[in-house]
Amino acid sequence: MRRRNDLWPMSQKMTVGVIGAGTMGSGIAQVAAQAGHPTVLFDTRQEAVDKAMAGLKRTLDKLVEKGKLPAETAAGILGRITPATALKDLAGCGLVIEAIVEDLGVKRKVFGELDTLLAPDAVLATNTSSLSVTAIAAGCTRPGRVVGLHFFNPAPLMPLVEVVPGVATDPRVADAARRLMSDWGKVPVTCKDTPGFIVNRVARPFYGESIRIFEEGVADMATIDHALKVIGGFRMGPFELMDLIGNDINFTVTRTVWESFFHDPRYRPSFTQQRVVEAGWLGRKTGRGYYAYDAQGTPVDPPAPDKDVLLGERIVERVLAMLINEAVDARFLNVASAEDIDLAMTKGVNYPKGLLAWADEKGAGHWLAVLEALHAEQGDDRYRPSPLLRRVAREAGRLR
Ligand code: NAI
């Protein structure tokens, strides 16, 4: 029988390699070293490795200053991370996590090289957000040992990791990766290798439907943001969140998901967002997005929201119905278990509740009625209810 800590084909003592010393790679290296692994942080650019090592030292020093970490623990974590600029330095790793540029050709080439460099039982993971794990693995002679490990930014703080087996991944590798993530103190969820995995698929209507409500003139952005925060309980409104993420990044994710779903209207991008990107209004980082910001990133003269409660409730119902429909459809298509779908949204993007549990509060029939009314009014296939929502509503059952 397998023991709880038997992580074959990985072990808790193995060296972990991280490829790409950018935003995600340096955060993932910190997580691996915090979990006690000797860690090699590799980048082709010396300056990227230097910058990452200096950044990690700053982060750990701050934690020590704040009293959140003993000085010797911080020194231990940093001491376990070895910078590298030659791929061969990764040869002894039991697990390598790739976090380089989001380009299938470049990733496949790196995986092909790792495939010959590493021991046959070493595991190769990709942190890709939008590419197919199966396609990345296809560049290897042993695609069975390739798995997606999708961390969220900032990796040391965000608990969620989406574990994504590709079509050819050995189930034992995916299981071991999931258990390893738990041992690292993360919250792993397992999902099918489908566009956007769980979070970037299910979250699309938070932005898309909100923009649509704005485009129809139902409410302005400040009102939509206010309603989703105050009535919906979301930490940030969609427009301020898009400004924080960057409209260029958010638009690219939306567009990629839509294209990957062969232009399913449910994921259709909007002209409104395309135009703000074209204008260079990328959000807080450029001082202008949907709102204007000062140098500190504080909104300048934010417009006052309309606080009409009935209007706010209507907005929240519409966005929530679309989010719930996405979560239900992900369940219907076996993208992940109901529990993992709800965990993904609470632990990856801080939703106040899991969407399936949230749906059960008013019942599937309520959300089906909201969607059917929208579908009838708009005649747009983006509002088609998931077959699972129909079934659960018919049977007056529960989604969780
Ligand atoms: P980044 O641009 O901050 O860092 C990428 C690093 O990879 C750079 O330092 C670059 O020099 C290096 N690099 C590029 N090609 C390389 C190669 N062939 N070999 C070694 N190093 C190479 O990018 P970021 O944001 O850290 O993203 C990395 C990956 O993580 C991408 O696949 C992205 O989709 C994914 N991701 C990003 C998230 C984010 O919020 N930034 C969240 C989750 C996943």
PDB file of N, CA and C in Angstrom, residues 230-318:
ATOM      1  N   VAL A 230     -20.364  45.484  -3.081  1.00  0.00           N
ATOM      2  CA  VAL A 230     -21.219  45.662  -1.905  1.00  0.00           C
ATOM      3  C   VAL A 230     -22.323  44.600  -1.842  1.00  0.00           C
ATOM      4  N   ILE A 231     -22.956  44.322  -2.969  1.00  0.00           N
ATOM      5  CA  ILE A 231     -24.047  43.338  -2.962  1.00  0.00           C
ATOM      6  C   ILE A 231     -23.496  41.934  -3.241  1.00  0.00           C
ATOM      7  N   GLY A 232     -22.569  41.853  -4.193  1.00  0.00           N
ATOM      8  CA  GLY A 232     -22.035  40.534  -4.571  1.00  0.00           C
ATOM      9  C   GLY A 232     -21.006  39.998  -3.590  1.00  0.00           C
ATOM     10  N   GLY A 233     -20.320  40.867  -2.868  1.00  0.00           N
ATOM     11  CA  GLY A 233     -19.315  40.404  -1.904  1.00  0.00           C
ATOM     12  C   GLY A 233     -17.954  40.117  -2.514  1.00  0.00           C
ATOM     13  N   PHE A 234     -17.756  40.514  -3.797  1.00  0.00           N
ATOM     14  CA  PHE A 234     -16.440  40.337  -4.412  1.00  0.00           C
ATOM     15  C   PHE A 234     -15.481  41.394  -3.864  1.00  0.00           C
ATOM     16  N   ARG A 235     -14.195  41.026  -3.773  1.00  0.00           N
ATOM     17  CA  ARG A 235     -13.219  41.947  -3.184  1.00  0.00           C
ATOM     18  C   ARG A 235     -13.005  43.188  -4.016  1.00  0.00           C
ATOM     19  N   MET A 236     -13.020  42.998  -5.331  1.00  0.00           N
ATOM     20  CA  MET A 236     -12.855  44.136  -6.246  1.00  0.00           C
ATOM     21  C   MET A 236     -13.927  44.057  -7.317  1.00  0.00           C
ATOM     22  N   GLY A 237     -14.270  45.215  -7.867  1.00  0.00           N
ATOM     23  CA  GLY A 237     -15.206  45.226  -8.979  1.00  0.00           C
ATOM     24  C   GLY A 237     -14.462  44.834 -10.259  1.00  0.00           C
ATOM     25  N   PRO A 238     -15.195  44.412 -11.311  1.00  0.00           N
ATOM     26  CA  PRO A 238     -14.536  43.937 -12.527  1.00  0.00           C
ATOM     27  C   PRO A 238     -13.669  44.979 -13.219  1.00  0.00           C
ATOM     28  N   PHE A 239     -14.130  46.242 -13.259  1.00  0.00           N
ATOM     29  CA  PHE A 239     -13.356  47.248 -13.998  1.00  0.00           C
ATOM     30  C   PHE A 239     -12.091  47.623 -13.237  1.00  0.00           C
ATOM     31  N   GLU A 240     -12.203  47.777 -11.913  1.00  0.00           N
ATOM     32  CA  GLU A 240     -10.979  48.091 -11.171  1.00  0.00           C
ATOM     33  C   GLU A 240     -10.027  46.896 -11.176  1.00  0.00           C
ATOM     34  N   LEU A 241     -10.579  45.681 -11.200  1.00  0.00           N
ATOM     35  CA  LEU A 241      -9.726  44.497 -11.246  1.00  0.00           C
ATOM     36  C   LEU A 241      -9.010  44.384 -12.605  1.00  0.00           C
ATOM     37  N   MET A 242      -9.738  44.652 -13.688  1.00  0.00           N
ATOM     38  CA  MET A 242      -9.095  44.621 -15.019  1.00  0.00           C
ATOM     39  C   MET A 242      -7.982  45.665 -15.092  1.00  0.00           C
ATOM     40  N   ASP A 243      -8.216  46.845 -14.485  1.00  0.00           N
ATOM     41  CA  ASP A 243      -7.173  47.881 -14.450  1.00  0.00           C
ATOM     42  C   ASP A 243      -5.966  47.421 -13.653  1.00  0.00           C
ATOM     43  N   LEU A 244      -6.189  46.623 -12.620  1.00  0.00           N
ATOM     44  CA  LEU A 244      -5.070  46.118 -11.814  1.00  0.00           C
ATOM     45  C   LEU A 244      -4.302  45.031 -12.570  1.00  0.00           C
ATOM     46  N   ILE A 245      -5.037  44.112 -13.174  1.00  0.00           N
ATOM     47  CA  ILE A 245      -4.404  43.009 -13.934  1.00  0.00           C
ATOM     48  C   ILE A 245      -3.650  43.564 -15.140  1.00  0.00           C
ATOM     49  N   GLY A 246      -4.212  44.606 -15.741  1.00  0.00           N
ATOM     50  CA  GLY A 246      -3.696  45.154 -17.005  1.00  0.00           C
ATOM     51  C   GLY A 246      -4.674  44.757 -18.100  1.00  0.00           C
ATOM     52  N   ASN A 247      -5.191  45.752 -18.809  1.00  0.00           N
ATOM     53  CA  ASN A 247      -6.190  45.438 -19.844  1.00  0.00           C
ATOM     54  C   ASN A 247      -5.590  44.655 -21.007  1.00  0.00           C
ATOM     55  N   ASP A 248      -4.301  44.853 -21.257  1.00  0.00           N
ATOM     56  CA  ASP A 248      -3.637  44.081 -22.312  1.00  0.00           C
ATOM     57  C   ASP A 248      -3.634  42.592 -21.945  1.00  0.00           C
ATOM     58  N   ILE A 249      -3.272  42.295 -20.689  1.00  0.00           N
ATOM     59  CA  ILE A 249      -3.203  40.894 -20.258  1.00  0.00           C
ATOM     60  C   ILE A 249      -4.607  40.286 -20.220  1.00  0.00           C
ATOM     61  N   ASN A 250      -5.551  41.018 -19.627  1.00  0.00           N
ATOM     62  CA  ASN A 250      -6.912  40.499 -19.508  1.00  0.00           C
ATOM     63  C   ASN A 250      -7.526  40.272 -20.899  1.00  0.00           C
ATOM     64  N   PHE A 251      -7.294  41.201 -21.817  1.00  0.00           N
ATOM     65  CA  PHE A 251      -7.847  41.064 -23.173  1.00  0.00           C
ATOM     66  C   PHE A 251      -7.219  39.850 -23.887  1.00  0.00           C
ATOM     67  N   THR A 252      -5.904  39.668 -23.696  1.00  0.00           N
ATOM     68  CA  THR A 252      -5.232  38.527 -24.331  1.00  0.00           C
ATOM     69  C   THR A 252      -5.777  37.207 -23.804  1.00  0.00           C
ATOM     70  N   VAL A 253      -5.979  37.122 -22.478  1.00  0.00           N
ATOM     71  CA  VAL A 253      -6.524  35.875 -21.913  1.00  0.00           C
ATOM     72  C   VAL A 253      -7.919  35.620 -22.498  1.00  0.00           C
ATOM     73  N   THR A 254      -8.762  36.665 -22.521  1.00  0.00           N
ATOM     74  CA  THR A 254     -10.127  36.515 -23.039  1.00  0.00           C
ATOM     75  C   THR A 254     -10.104  36.046 -24.492  1.00  0.00           C
ATOM     76  N   ARG A 255      -9.269  36.705 -25.267  1.00  0.00           N
ATOM     77  CA  ARG A 255      -9.185  36.377 -26.690  1.00  0.00           C
ATOM     78  C   ARG A 255      -8.666  34.952 -26.911  1.00  0.00           C
ATOM     79  N   THR A 256      -7.646  34.566 -26.115  1.00  0.00           N
ATOM     80  CA  THR A 256      -7.061  33.232 -26.253  1.00  0.00           C
ATOM     81  C   THR A 256      -8.083  32.160 -25.891  1.00  0.00           C
ATOM     82  N   VAL A 257      -8.809  32.381 -24.790  1.00  0.00           N
ATOM     83  CA  VAL A 257      -9.821  31.402 -24.379  1.00  0.00           C
ATOM     84  C   VAL A 257     -10.890  31.286 -25.474  1.00  0.00           C
ATOM     85  N   TRP A 258     -11.356  32.423 -25.982  1.00  0.00           N
ATOM     86  CA  TRP A 258     -12.394  32.415 -27.031  1.00  0.00           C
ATOM     87  C   TRP A 258     -11.906  31.667 -28.277  1.00  0.00           C
ATOM     88  N   GLU A 259     -10.679  31.966 -28.699  1.00  0.00           N
ATOM     89  CA  GLU A 259     -10.135  31.278 -29.886  1.00  0.00           C
ATOM     90  C   GLU A 259      -9.970  29.779 -29.620  1.00  0.00           C
ATOM     91  N   SER A 260      -9.523  29.441 -28.391  1.00  0.00           N
ATOM     92  CA  SER A 260      -9.307  28.029 -28.062  1.00  0.00           C
ATOM     93  C   SER A 260     -10.624  27.252 -28.010  1.00  0.00           C
ATOM     94  N   PHE A 261     -11.726  27.949 -27.711  1.00  0.00           N
ATOM     95  CA  PHE A 261     -13.044  27.303 -27.714  1.00  0.00           C
ATOM     96  C   PHE A 261     -13.706  27.398 -29.090  1.00  0.00           C
ATOM     97  N   PHE A 262     -12.893  27.597 -30.107  1.00  0.00           N
ATOM     98  CA  PHE A 262     -13.398  27.674 -31.484  1.00  0.00           C
ATOM     99  C   PHE A 262     -14.529  28.698 -31.621  1.00  0.00           C
ATOM    100  N   HIS A 263     -14.297  29.872 -30.981  1.00  0.00           N
ATOM    101  CA  HIS A 263     -15.190  31.024 -31.098  1.00  0.00           C
ATOM    102  C   HIS A 263     -16.574  30.814 -30.488  1.00  0.00           C
ATOM    103  N   ASP A 264     -16.653  30.056 -29.439  1.00  0.00           N
ATOM    104  CA  ASP A 264     -17.910  29.939 -28.688  1.00  0.00           C
ATOM    105  C   ASP A 264     -18.314  31.340 -28.204  1.00  0.00           C
ATOM    106  N   PRO A 265     -19.556  31.777 -28.531  1.00  0.00           N
ATOM    107  CA  PRO A 265     -19.952  33.146 -28.171  1.00  0.00           C
ATOM    108  C   PRO A 265     -19.938  33.417 -26.660  1.00  0.00           C
ATOM    109  N   ARG A 266     -19.924  32.370 -25.856  1.00  0.00           N
ATOM    110  CA  ARG A 266     -19.892  32.579 -24.404  1.00  0.00           C
ATOM    111  C   ARG A 266     -18.624  33.308 -23.960  1.00  0.00           C
ATOM    112  N   TYR A 267     -17.573  33.184 -24.758  1.00  0.00           N
ATOM    113  CA  TYR A 267     -16.281  33.757 -24.373  1.00  0.00           C
ATOM    114  C   TYR A 267     -15.879  34.946 -25.252  1.00  0.00           C
ATOM    115  N   ARG A 268     -16.824  35.412 -26.079  1.00  0.00           N
ATOM    116  CA  ARG A 268     -16.515  36.454 -27.062  1.00  0.00           C
ATOM    117  C   ARG A 268     -15.914  37.702 -26.393  1.00  0.00           C
ATOM    118  N   PRO A 269     -14.766  38.186 -26.874  1.00  0.00           N
ATOM    119  CA  PRO A 269     -14.190  39.418 -26.310  1.00  0.00           C
ATOM    120  C   PRO A 269     -15.040  40.628 -26.693  1.00  0.00           C
ATOM    121  N   SER A 270     -14.753  41.783 -26.091  1.00  0.00           N
ATOM    122  CA  SER A 270     -15.578  42.958 -26.366  1.00  0.00           C
ATOM    123  C   SER A 270     -14.771  44.060 -27.048  1.00  0.00           C
ATOM    124  N   PHE A 271     -15.481  44.872 -27.835  1.00  0.00           N
ATOM    125  CA  PHE A 271     -14.831  46.016 -28.469  1.00  0.00           C
ATOM    126  C   PHE A 271     -14.383  47.021 -27.424  1.00  0.00           C
ATOM    127  N   THR A 272     -15.177  47.136 -26.351  1.00  0.00           N
ATOM    128  CA  THR A 272     -14.839  48.118 -25.310  1.00  0.00           C
ATOM    129  C   THR A 272     -13.431  47.865 -24.791  1.00  0.00           C
ATOM    130  N   GLN A 273     -13.136  46.601 -24.489  1.00  0.00           N
ATOM    131  CA  GLN A 273     -11.809  46.302 -23.951  1.00  0.00           C
ATOM    132  C   GLN A 273     -10.739  46.436 -25.045  1.00  0.00           C
ATOM    133  N   GLN A 274     -11.088  46.018 -26.253  1.00  0.00           N
ATOM    134  CA  GLN A 274     -10.122  46.148 -27.343  1.00  0.00           C
ATOM    135  C   GLN A 274      -9.725  47.614 -27.525  1.00  0.00           C
ATOM    136  N   ARG A 275     -10.717  48.500 -27.446  1.00  0.00           N
ATOM    137  CA  ARG A 275     -10.425  49.928 -27.643  1.00  0.00           C
ATOM    138  C   ARG A 275      -9.539  50.485 -26.531  1.00  0.00           C
ATOM    139  N   VAL A 276      -9.782  50.121 -25.271  1.00  0.00           N
ATOM    140  CA  VAL A 276      -8.915  50.672 -24.214  1.00  0.00           C
ATOM    141  C   VAL A 276      -7.476  50.171 -24.406  1.00  0.00           C
ATOM    142  N   VAL A 277      -7.327  48.942 -24.887  1.00  0.00           N
ATOM    143  CA  VAL A 277      -5.978  48.420 -25.151  1.00  0.00           C
ATOM    144  C   VAL A 277      -5.341  49.209 -26.291  1.00  0.00           C
ATOM    145  N   GLU A 278      -6.134  49.439 -27.372  1.00  0.00           N
ATOM    146  CA  GLU A 278      -5.604  50.200 -28.515  1.00  0.00           C
ATOM    147  C   GLU A 278      -5.190  51.613 -28.108  1.00  0.00           C
ATOM    148  N   ALA A 279      -5.928  52.182 -27.149  1.00  0.00           N
ATOM    149  CA  ALA A 279      -5.620  53.542 -26.692  1.00  0.00           C
ATOM    150  C   ALA A 279      -4.391  53.574 -25.792  1.00  0.00           C
ATOM    151  N   GLY A 280      -3.913  52.395 -25.408  1.00  0.00           N
ATOM    152  CA  GLY A 280      -2.778  52.339 -24.470  1.00  0.00           C
ATOM    153  C   GLY A 280      -3.236  52.545 -23.034  1.00  0.00           C
ATOM    154  N   TRP A 281      -4.538  52.462 -22.799  1.00  0.00           N
ATOM    155  CA  TRP A 281      -5.075  52.617 -21.446  1.00  0.00           C
ATOM    156  C   TRP A 281      -5.041  51.242 -20.769  1.00  0.00           C
ATOM    157  N   LEU A 282      -3.861  50.841 -20.348  1.00  0.00           N
ATOM    158  CA  LEU A 282      -3.687  49.460 -19.889  1.00  0.00           C
ATOM    159  C   LEU A 282      -4.053  49.261 -18.424  1.00  0.00           C
ATOM    160  N   GLY A 283      -4.321  50.339 -17.728  1.00  0.00           N
ATOM    161  CA  GLY A 283      -4.716  50.204 -16.314  1.00  0.00           C
ATOM    162  C   GLY A 283      -3.780  50.983 -15.410  1.00  0.00           C
ATOM    163  N   ARG A 284      -3.674  50.518 -14.179  1.00  0.00           N
ATOM    164  CA  ARG A 284      -2.864  51.242 -13.193  1.00  0.00           C
ATOM    165  C   ARG A 284      -1.439  51.461 -13.660  1.00  0.00           C
ATOM    166  N   LYS A 285      -0.892  50.453 -14.376  1.00  0.00           N
ATOM    167  CA  LYS A 285       0.524  50.548 -14.767  1.00  0.00           C
ATOM    168  C   LYS A 285       0.795  51.672 -15.754  1.00  0.00           C
ATOM    169  N   THR A 286      -0.230  52.149 -16.481  1.00  0.00           N
ATOM    170  CA  THR A 286      -0.012  53.270 -17.402  1.00  0.00           C
ATOM    171  C   THR A 286      -0.708  54.545 -16.898  1.00  0.00           C
ATOM    172  N   GLY A 287      -1.263  54.482 -15.692  1.00  0.00           N
ATOM    173  CA  GLY A 287      -1.925  55.656 -15.123  1.00  0.00           C
ATOM    174  C   GLY A 287      -3.324  55.884 -15.665  1.00  0.00           C
ATOM    175  N   ARG A 288      -3.734  55.043 -16.603  1.00  0.00           N
ATOM    176  CA  ARG A 288      -5.064  55.204 -17.180  1.00  0.00           C
ATOM    177  C   ARG A 288      -5.568  53.855 -17.675  1.00  0.00           C
ATOM    178  N   GLY A 289      -6.775  53.519 -17.289  1.00  0.00           N
ATOM    179  CA  GLY A 289      -7.410  52.315 -17.798  1.00  0.00           C
ATOM    180  C   GLY A 289      -8.873  52.677 -17.945  1.00  0.00           C
ATOM    181  N   TYR A 290      -9.747  51.889 -17.346  1.00  0.00           N
ATOM    182  CA  TYR A 290     -11.151  52.299 -17.297  1.00  0.00           C
ATOM    183  C   TYR A 290     -11.279  53.530 -16.394  1.00  0.00           C
ATOM    184  N   TYR A 291     -10.386  53.619 -15.404  1.00  0.00           N
ATOM    185  CA  TYR A 291     -10.322  54.790 -14.522  1.00  0.00           C
ATOM    186  C   TYR A 291      -8.959  55.452 -14.694  1.00  0.00           C
ATOM    187  N   ALA A 292      -8.795  56.677 -14.124  1.00  0.00           N
ATOM    188  CA  ALA A 292      -7.499  57.375 -14.138  1.00  0.00           C
ATOM    189  C   ALA A 292      -6.839  57.195 -12.768  1.00  0.00           C
ATOM    190  N   TYR A 293      -5.492  57.088 -12.760  1.00  0.00           N
ATOM    191  CA  TYR A 293      -4.754  56.830 -11.517  1.00  0.00           C
ATOM    192  C   TYR A 293      -3.618  57.833 -11.348  1.00  0.00           C
ATOM    193  N   ASP A 294      -3.266  58.113 -10.074  1.00  0.00           N
ATOM    194  CA  ASP A 294      -2.077  58.938  -9.842  1.00  0.00           C
ATOM    195  C   ASP A 294      -0.841  58.034  -9.783  1.00  0.00           C
ATOM    196  N   ALA A 295       0.317  58.628  -9.509  1.00  0.00           N
ATOM    197  CA  ALA A 295       1.573  57.864  -9.553  1.00  0.00           C
ATOM    198  C   ALA A 295       1.599  56.726  -8.531  1.00  0.00           C
ATOM    199  N   GLN A 296       0.812  56.865  -7.466  1.00  0.00           N
ATOM    200  CA  GLN A 296       0.776  55.807  -6.442  1.00  0.00           C
ATOM    201  C   GLN A 296      -0.228  54.699  -6.786  1.00  0.00           C
ATOM    202  N   GLY A 297      -0.938  54.870  -7.892  1.00  0.00           N
ATOM    203  CA  GLY A 297      -1.925  53.861  -8.280  1.00  0.00           C
ATOM    204  C   GLY A 297      -3.283  54.063  -7.623  1.00  0.00           C
ATOM    205  N   THR A 298      -3.477  55.260  -7.044  1.00  0.00           N
ATOM    206  CA  THR A 298      -4.783  55.563  -6.432  1.00  0.00           C
ATOM    207  C   THR A 298      -5.680  56.197  -7.500  1.00  0.00           C
ATOM    208  N   PRO A 299      -6.956  55.780  -7.582  1.00  0.00           N
ATOM    209  CA  PRO A 299      -7.833  56.380  -8.605  1.00  0.00           C
ATOM    210  C   PRO A 299      -7.991  57.892  -8.387  1.00  0.00           C
ATOM    211  N   VAL A 300      -7.958  58.644  -9.490  1.00  0.00           N
ATOM    212  CA  VAL A 300      -8.135  60.092  -9.427  1.00  0.00           C
ATOM    213  C   VAL A 300      -9.594  60.394  -9.741  1.00  0.00           C
ATOM    214  N   ASP A 301     -10.239  61.143  -8.884  1.00  0.00           N
ATOM    215  CA  ASP A 301     -11.647  61.517  -9.082  1.00  0.00           C
ATOM    216  C   ASP A 301     -12.505  60.364  -9.574  1.00  0.00           C
ATOM    217  N   PRO A 302     -12.577  59.272  -8.819  1.00  0.00           N
ATOM    218  CA  PRO A 302     -13.404  58.154  -9.304  1.00  0.00           C
ATOM    219  C   PRO A 302     -14.868  58.580  -9.374  1.00  0.00           C
ATOM    220  N   PRO A 303     -15.572  58.218 -10.446  1.00  0.00           N
ATOM    221  CA  PRO A 303     -16.973  58.625 -10.572  1.00  0.00           C
ATOM    222  C   PRO A 303     -17.822  58.005  -9.453  1.00  0.00           C
ATOM    223  N   ALA A 304     -18.838  58.740  -9.018  1.00  0.00           N
ATOM    224  CA  ALA A 304     -19.686  58.229  -7.938  1.00  0.00           C
ATOM    225  C   ALA A 304     -20.634  57.170  -8.478  1.00  0.00           C
ATOM    226  N   PRO A 305     -20.767  56.037  -7.799  1.00  0.00           N
ATOM    227  CA  PRO A 305     -21.686  55.007  -8.294  1.00  0.00           C
ATOM    228  C   PRO A 305     -23.141  55.360  -7.986  1.00  0.00           C
ATOM    229  N   ASP A 306     -24.028  54.830  -8.793  1.00  0.00           N
ATOM    230  CA  ASP A 306     -25.455  54.911  -8.517  1.00  0.00           C
ATOM    231  C   ASP A 306     -25.747  53.810  -7.499  1.00  0.00           C
ATOM    232  N   LYS A 307     -26.251  54.190  -6.327  1.00  0.00           N
ATOM    233  CA  LYS A 307     -26.410  53.190  -5.271  1.00  0.00           C
ATOM    234  C   LYS A 307     -27.823  52.617  -5.194  1.00  0.00           C
ATOM    235  N   ASP A 308     -28.579  52.738  -6.254  1.00  0.00           N
ATOM    236  CA  ASP A 308     -29.927  52.160  -6.306  1.00  0.00           C
ATOM    237  C   ASP A 308     -29.821  50.638  -6.102  1.00  0.00           C
ATOM    238  N   VAL A 309     -30.422  50.170  -5.009  1.00  0.00           N
ATOM    239  CA  VAL A 309     -30.244  48.767  -4.628  1.00  0.00           C
ATOM    240  C   VAL A 309     -30.851  47.815  -5.668  1.00  0.00           C
ATOM    241  N   LEU A 310     -32.006  48.173  -6.197  1.00  0.00           N
ATOM    242  CA  LEU A 310     -32.649  47.268  -7.162  1.00  0.00           C
ATOM    243  C   LEU A 310     -31.822  47.118  -8.426  1.00  0.00           C
ATOM    244  N   LEU A 311     -31.249  48.257  -8.881  1.00  0.00           N
ATOM    245  CA  LEU A 311     -30.376  48.221 -10.062  1.00  0.00           C
ATOM    246  C   LEU A 311     -29.155  47.350  -9.758  1.00  0.00           C
ATOM    247  N   GLY A 312     -28.570  47.558  -8.569  1.00  0.00           N
ATOM    248  CA  GLY A 312     -27.389  46.789  -8.167  1.00  0.00           C
ATOM    249  C   GLY A 312     -27.683  45.305  -8.129  1.00  0.00           C
ATOM    250  N   GLU A 313     -28.828  44.949  -7.575  1.00  0.00           N
ATOM    251  CA  GLU A 313     -29.172  43.519  -7.479  1.00  0.00           C
ATOM    252  C   GLU A 313     -29.343  42.891  -8.852  1.00  0.00           C
ATOM    253  N   ARG A 314     -29.913  43.669  -9.770  1.00  0.00           N
ATOM    254  CA  ARG A 314     -30.114  43.151 -11.130  1.00  0.00           C
ATOM    255  C   ARG A 314     -28.770  42.865 -11.802  1.00  0.00           C
ATOM    256  N   ILE A 315     -27.836  43.799 -11.578  1.00  0.00           N
ATOM    257  CA  ILE A 315     -26.499  43.625 -12.182  1.00  0.00           C
ATOM    258  C   ILE A 315     -25.831  42.377 -11.619  1.00  0.00           C
ATOM    259  N   VAL A 316     -25.888  42.247 -10.288  1.00  0.00           N
ATOM    260  CA  VAL A 316     -25.207  41.114  -9.636  1.00  0.00           C
ATOM    261  C   VAL A 316     -25.822  39.789 -10.085  1.00  0.00           C
ATOM    262  N   GLU A 317     -27.155  39.743 -10.158  1.00  0.00           N
ATOM    263  CA  GLU A 317     -27.832  38.504 -10.587  1.00  0.00           C
ATOM    264  C   GLU A 317     -27.377  38.082 -11.970  1.00  0.00           C
ATOM    265  N   ARG A 318     -27.248  39.071 -12.842  1.00  0.00           N
ATOM    266  CA  ARG A 318     -26.895  38.765 -14.237  1.00  0.00           C
ATOM    267  C   ARG A 318     -25.462  38.238 -14.337  1.00  0.00           C
TER     268      ARG A 318
END
